[in-house]
Coordinates of N, CA and C in Angstrom, one line a residue:
Q1 N -4.8 -22.0 70.9 CA -4.5 -20.5 71.8 C -2.5 -20.0 71.0
V2 N -3.4 -18.6 69.7 CA -1.9 -17.8 69.5 C -1.9 -16.4 70.3
Q3 N -1.0 -16.3 70.4 CA -1.3 -14.9 71.4 C 0.2 -14.4 70.2
L4 N -0.3 -12.4 69.8 CA 0.4 -12.0 69.0 C 1.0 -10.8 69.6
V5 N 2.1 -10.3 68.6 CA 2.9 -9.3 69.5 C 3.8 -8.5 68.4
E6 N 3.2 -7.7 67.7 CA 4.2 -6.5 66.8 C 5.1 -6.1 67.3
S7 N 5.9 -5.2 66.4 CA 7.1 -4.4 67.1 C 7.8 -4.2 65.6
G8 N 8.0 -2.7 65.7 CA 9.2 -2.4 64.0 C 8.2 -0.6 63.5
G9 N 6.9 -0.7 63.8 CA 5.9 1.2 63.9 C 7.4 1.8 64.2
G10 N 6.7 3.3 64.2 CA 7.7 3.8 63.8 C 7.3 5.6 62.7
L11 N 8.0 6.5 62.9 CA 7.6 6.9 62.2 C 8.6 7.4 61.1
V12 N 8.3 7.6 60.0 CA 9.1 7.5 58.5 C 8.2 8.5 57.8
Q13 N 9.3 9.0 57.1 CA 9.1 10.3 55.9 C 8.5 8.9 54.8
A14 N 8.0 10.2 54.1 CA 7.3 9.6 52.7 C 8.1 8.5 52.2
G15 N 8.3 7.8 51.6 CA 9.3 7.2 50.2 C 9.9 6.5 50.8
G16 N 10.0 6.5 52.6 CA 11.0 5.6 53.6 C 10.4 3.6 53.3
S17 N 10.7 3.5 54.7 CA 10.6 1.7 54.7 C 10.6 1.5 56.1
L18 N 10.1 0.6 56.0 CA 9.9 0.3 57.5 C 9.6 -2.0 57.7
R19 N 10.5 -2.2 58.5 CA 9.4 -3.8 58.6 C 9.1 -4.5 59.7
L20 N 8.0 -4.6 59.8 CA 7.1 -4.3 60.9 C 7.5 -6.1 60.8
S21 N 6.9 -6.4 62.4 CA 7.7 -8.1 62.7 C 6.2 -8.5 63.8
C22 N 6.2 -9.8 63.7 CA 4.9 -9.9 64.7 C 5.5 -11.4 65.2
A23 N 5.5 -11.6 66.1 CA 6.4 -13.1 67.4 C 4.5 -13.4 66.9
A24 N 4.8 -14.9 67.6 CA 3.4 -15.6 67.7 C 4.2 -16.8 68.9
S25 N 2.7 -17.3 69.4 CA 3.5 -17.9 70.8 C 2.5 -18.9 70.3
G26 N 2.7 -20.4 70.7 CA 1.7 -21.3 70.3 C 2.3 -22.4 69.4
R27 N 2.0 -24.1 69.7 CA 3.1 -24.6 69.4 C 2.7 -24.4 67.5
T28 N 1.5 -23.8 67.1 CA 0.3 -25.2 65.9 C 0.9 -23.5 64.9
F29 N 1.2 -22.7 65.4 CA 1.8 -21.0 64.2 C 2.0 -22.0 62.8
S30 N 2.1 -22.9 62.7 CA 2.8 -22.6 61.3 C 1.6 -23.7 60.6
R31 N 0.9 -23.8 61.3 CA -1.1 -24.2 60.4 C -1.2 -23.1 60.2
Y32 N -1.5 -21.5 60.7 CA -2.5 -21.0 61.0 C -2.4 -19.7 59.3
V33 N -3.4 -19.7 58.8 CA -2.9 -18.0 58.0 C -2.8 -16.6 58.7
M34 N -1.0 -16.3 58.7 CA -1.2 -15.3 58.8 C -1.2 -13.4 57.9
G35 N -1.6 -12.7 59.1 CA -1.9 -11.5 58.0 C -1.5 -9.7 58.5
W36 N -2.1 -9.3 58.1 CA -2.2 -8.0 59.1 C -3.1 -6.9 58.1
V37 N -3.5 -6.1 59.3 CA -4.4 -5.8 58.6 C -4.5 -3.6 59.7
R38 N -5.0 -3.0 58.8 CA -4.8 -1.9 59.7 C -5.9 -0.8 60.0
Q39 N -5.9 -0.5 60.6 CA -6.8 0.9 60.7 C -6.1 2.3 61.2
A40 N -6.7 3.0 59.7 CA -6.5 5.0 60.3 C -7.2 5.6 60.8
P41 N -7.2 6.7 61.5 CA -7.7 7.7 62.6 C -9.2 7.8 61.9
G42 N -10.5 7.8 62.3 CA -11.5 8.0 62.4 C -11.9 6.6 60.7
K43 N -11.2 5.5 60.0 CA -11.1 4.8 59.6 C -11.5 3.7 60.0
E44 N -12.2 2.6 59.3 CA -13.0 0.9 59.5 C -10.9 0.4 59.3
R45 N -11.5 -0.4 60.1 CA -10.1 -1.5 59.9 C -10.2 -2.3 58.2
E46 N -8.8 -2.1 57.5 CA -9.4 -2.6 56.3 C -8.1 -4.1 56.3
F47 N -8.0 -4.5 55.2 CA -7.2 -5.6 55.0 C -5.4 -5.5 54.6
V48 N -4.4 -5.2 54.8 CA -3.0 -5.2 54.2 C -3.2 -6.7 52.7
A49 N -2.9 -7.5 54.3 CA -1.9 -8.5 54.0 C -2.4 -9.6 54.4
D50 N -1.7 -11.2 53.5 CA -2.0 -11.9 54.7 C -1.0 -13.4 53.6
I51 N -0.9 -14.8 54.4 CA 0.0 -15.1 53.4 C -0.6 -16.6 54.5
S52 N -0.1 -17.5 53.2 CA -0.3 -19.4 54.1 C 0.5 -19.9 54.4
W53 N 0.1 -20.9 55.6 CA 0.8 -21.8 56.0 C 2.2 -21.9 56.1
S54 N 2.2 -21.8 53.6 CA 3.4 -22.0 53.5 C 4.5 -20.9 53.1
G55 N 3.7 -20.2 53.1 CA 4.9 -19.0 52.7 C 4.3 -18.4 51.1
G56 N 3.1 -19.6 50.9 CA 2.8 -19.1 49.6 C 1.7 -18.3 49.3
N57 N 1.4 -18.1 48.1 CA 0.3 -17.0 47.5 C 0.4 -16.5 48.4
P58 N 0.4 -15.7 48.6 CA 0.0 -13.6 49.3 C -0.9 -13.6 49.0
H59 N -1.5 -12.4 49.4 CA -2.9 -11.7 49.3 C -2.5 -10.4 49.2
Y60 N -2.8 -9.5 49.0 CA -2.1 -7.6 48.9 C -3.2 -6.4 48.6
R61 N -3.7 -5.9 49.6 CA -4.9 -5.4 48.8 C -4.3 -3.5 47.5
D62 N -5.3 -3.3 46.7 CA -4.6 -3.0 45.8 C -3.7 -2.1 45.6
S63 N -4.0 -1.1 47.1 CA -3.3 0.1 47.3 C -1.7 -0.4 47.5
V64 N -1.0 -1.5 48.3 CA -0.2 -1.8 49.1 C 0.8 -2.6 47.7
K65 N 0.3 -3.1 46.6 CA 1.4 -4.4 46.0 C 2.2 -3.3 45.2
G66 N 3.6 -4.1 44.8 CA 4.4 -4.0 44.7 C 5.0 -2.7 45.5
R67 N 4.8 -2.4 46.7 CA 5.4 -2.0 47.8 C 5.8 -2.2 48.8
F68 N 4.4 -3.6 49.8 CA 4.7 -4.1 50.7 C 4.8 -5.5 50.0
T69 N 5.1 -6.1 51.5 CA 5.8 -7.9 51.3 C 5.5 -8.2 52.3
I70 N 4.9 -9.4 52.4 CA 4.3 -9.9 53.6 C 5.5 -11.5 53.6
S71 N 5.7 -11.9 54.4 CA 6.5 -13.4 54.6 C 6.4 -13.6 56.0
R72 N 6.7 -14.9 55.8 CA 6.5 -15.9 58.3 C 8.0 -16.8 57.6
D73 N 8.1 -17.0 58.8 CA 9.6 -18.1 59.4 C 8.7 -19.0 60.6
N74 N 8.2 -20.1 59.8 CA 7.4 -20.9 60.6 C 8.6 -20.8 61.9
A75 N 9.4 -21.3 61.4 CA 10.9 -22.2 62.4 C 11.2 -20.8 63.3
K76 N 10.9 -19.4 63.7 CA 10.8 -18.6 64.4 C 9.5 -18.1 64.9
N77 N 8.5 -19.2 64.3 CA 7.4 -18.3 64.4 C 6.5 -17.3 64.6
T78 N 7.6 -16.1 63.0 CA 7.5 -14.9 63.0 C 6.7 -14.8 61.4
V79 N 6.6 -13.2 61.0 CA 5.8 -13.3 60.1 C 6.1 -11.5 60.0
Y80 N 6.5 -10.9 58.4 CA 7.4 -9.2 58.6 C 5.8 -9.7 57.4
L81 N 6.3 -8.0 57.5 CA 5.4 -7.0 56.5 C 6.8 -6.1 56.5
Q82 N 6.9 -6.1 55.4 CA 8.2 -5.0 54.4 C 7.3 -4.1 53.4
M83 N 7.7 -3.2 54.0 CA 7.1 -1.8 53.5 C 8.2 -0.7 53.3
N84 N 8.5 -0.6 51.7 CA 8.8 0.2 51.2 C 7.9 1.1 50.8
G85 N 8.4 2.2 49.4 CA 7.3 3.6 49.0 C 6.0 3.7 50.2
L86 N 6.8 4.3 51.2 CA 5.6 4.9 52.6 C 4.8 6.0 51.4
K87 N 3.4 6.2 52.0 CA 2.6 7.2 51.3 C 2.3 7.9 52.7
A88 N 1.4 8.8 53.4 CA 1.3 8.8 54.5 C -0.1 8.5 54.8
E89 N -0.9 8.1 53.6 CA -2.2 7.5 53.1 C -1.6 5.8 54.0
D90 N -0.7 5.5 54.3 CA -0.3 4.2 54.8 C -1.0 4.3 56.1
T91 N -1.1 5.7 56.6 CA -0.3 6.0 58.5 C -1.8 5.2 58.9
A92 N -0.9 4.3 60.1 CA -2.2 3.6 60.3 C -1.8 2.1 61.5
V93 N -2.5 2.1 62.8 CA -2.0 1.3 63.1 C -2.4 0.1 62.7
Y94 N -1.3 -0.3 62.6 CA -0.8 -2.1 61.9 C -1.1 -3.3 62.9
Y95 N -2.1 -4.1 62.8 CA -2.7 -5.0 63.7 C -2.4 -6.7 62.9
C96 N -0.7 -7.7 63.5 CA -0.9 -8.6 63.4 C -2.3 -9.4 63.2
T97 N -2.0 -10.9 63.0 CA -3.3 -11.1 62.8 C -3.8 -12.7 62.2
A98 N -4.6 -13.4 63.3 CA -4.1 -14.8 62.4 C -5.8 -15.8 62.4
R99 N -5.5 -16.8 61.9 CA -6.5 -17.4 61.5 C -6.3 -18.9 61.3
D100 N -7.5 -20.5 61.5 CA -7.4 -20.9 61.0 C -7.2 -21.3 59.8
P101 N -6.4 -22.0 59.2 CA -7.0 -22.1 57.0 C -8.6 -21.9 56.6
S102 N -9.9 -22.6 57.6 CA -11.2 -23.1 57.3 C -11.7 -21.5 57.4
A103 N -10.9 -21.0 58.7 CA -11.8 -20.0 59.4 C -12.1 -18.8 58.2
T104 N -13.0 -17.6 58.3 CA -13.6 -16.8 57.1 C -12.8 -15.6 58.1
I105 N -12.8 -15.4 58.7 CA -12.3 -14.2 60.0 C -11.3 -14.4 60.9
W106 N -11.1 -13.2 61.2 CA -9.3 -13.4 62.0 C -9.5 -14.1 63.5
D107 N -9.0 -15.0 63.6 CA -9.2 -15.5 64.6 C -8.7 -14.7 65.4
Y108 N -6.9 -14.5 66.2 CA -6.3 -13.5 66.7 C -6.2 -12.2 65.9
W109 N -5.6 -11.6 67.4 CA -5.3 -10.3 66.7 C -4.0 -9.7 68.0
G110 N -2.8 -9.4 67.1 CA -2.3 -8.8 68.5 C -3.0 -7.1 68.7
Q111 N -1.4 -6.8 69.6 CA -2.1 -5.1 70.3 C -1.7 -3.8 69.1
G112 N -1.2 -4.0 68.0 CA -0.8 -3.5 67.1 C -0.3 -2.4 67.3
T113 N 0.8 -1.6 66.2 CA 1.9 -1.2 66.1 C 1.9 0.1 65.3
Q114 N 1.9 1.1 65.6 CA 1.8 2.9 64.9 C 2.5 2.8 64.0
V115 N 2.5 3.2 62.8 CA 3.7 3.8 61.6 C 2.5 5.1 61.4
T116 N 3.6 5.8 61.3 CA 3.2 7.1 61.1 C 3.9 7.9 60.1
V117 N 3.7 8.2 58.4 CA 4.4 8.9 57.6 C 4.0 10.2 57.4
S118 N 5.1 10.3 56.9 CA 5.1 12.3 57.3 C 5.4 12.2 56.4
S119 N 4.7 13.6 55.1 CA 4.9 14.5 54.3 C 5.3 15.7 53.4

């Protein structure tokens, strides 16, 4: 079982930066693929980024490439999402997610943290 708790959301002006953190419980954190999914008001949830257990081979949705960076610290059981050059369309609730490497869907979800970008 893995429990995920996000932090770091807030209100920021367009062009600004935020760093989201996700603290995970469970001794097997290091084996999971970690990711971030977001949901804007009135829209479906969408993939933002993910990262393998080793920290390599990150993936990003096209609209955040070059602006967002996902990273993880397995010693601290924490995954991060550094968001730079924020745009109004990045406004959403951001969820931390985790899955077994062999899974095709996310097994675990955090409660979400709100990110609001004012234009």
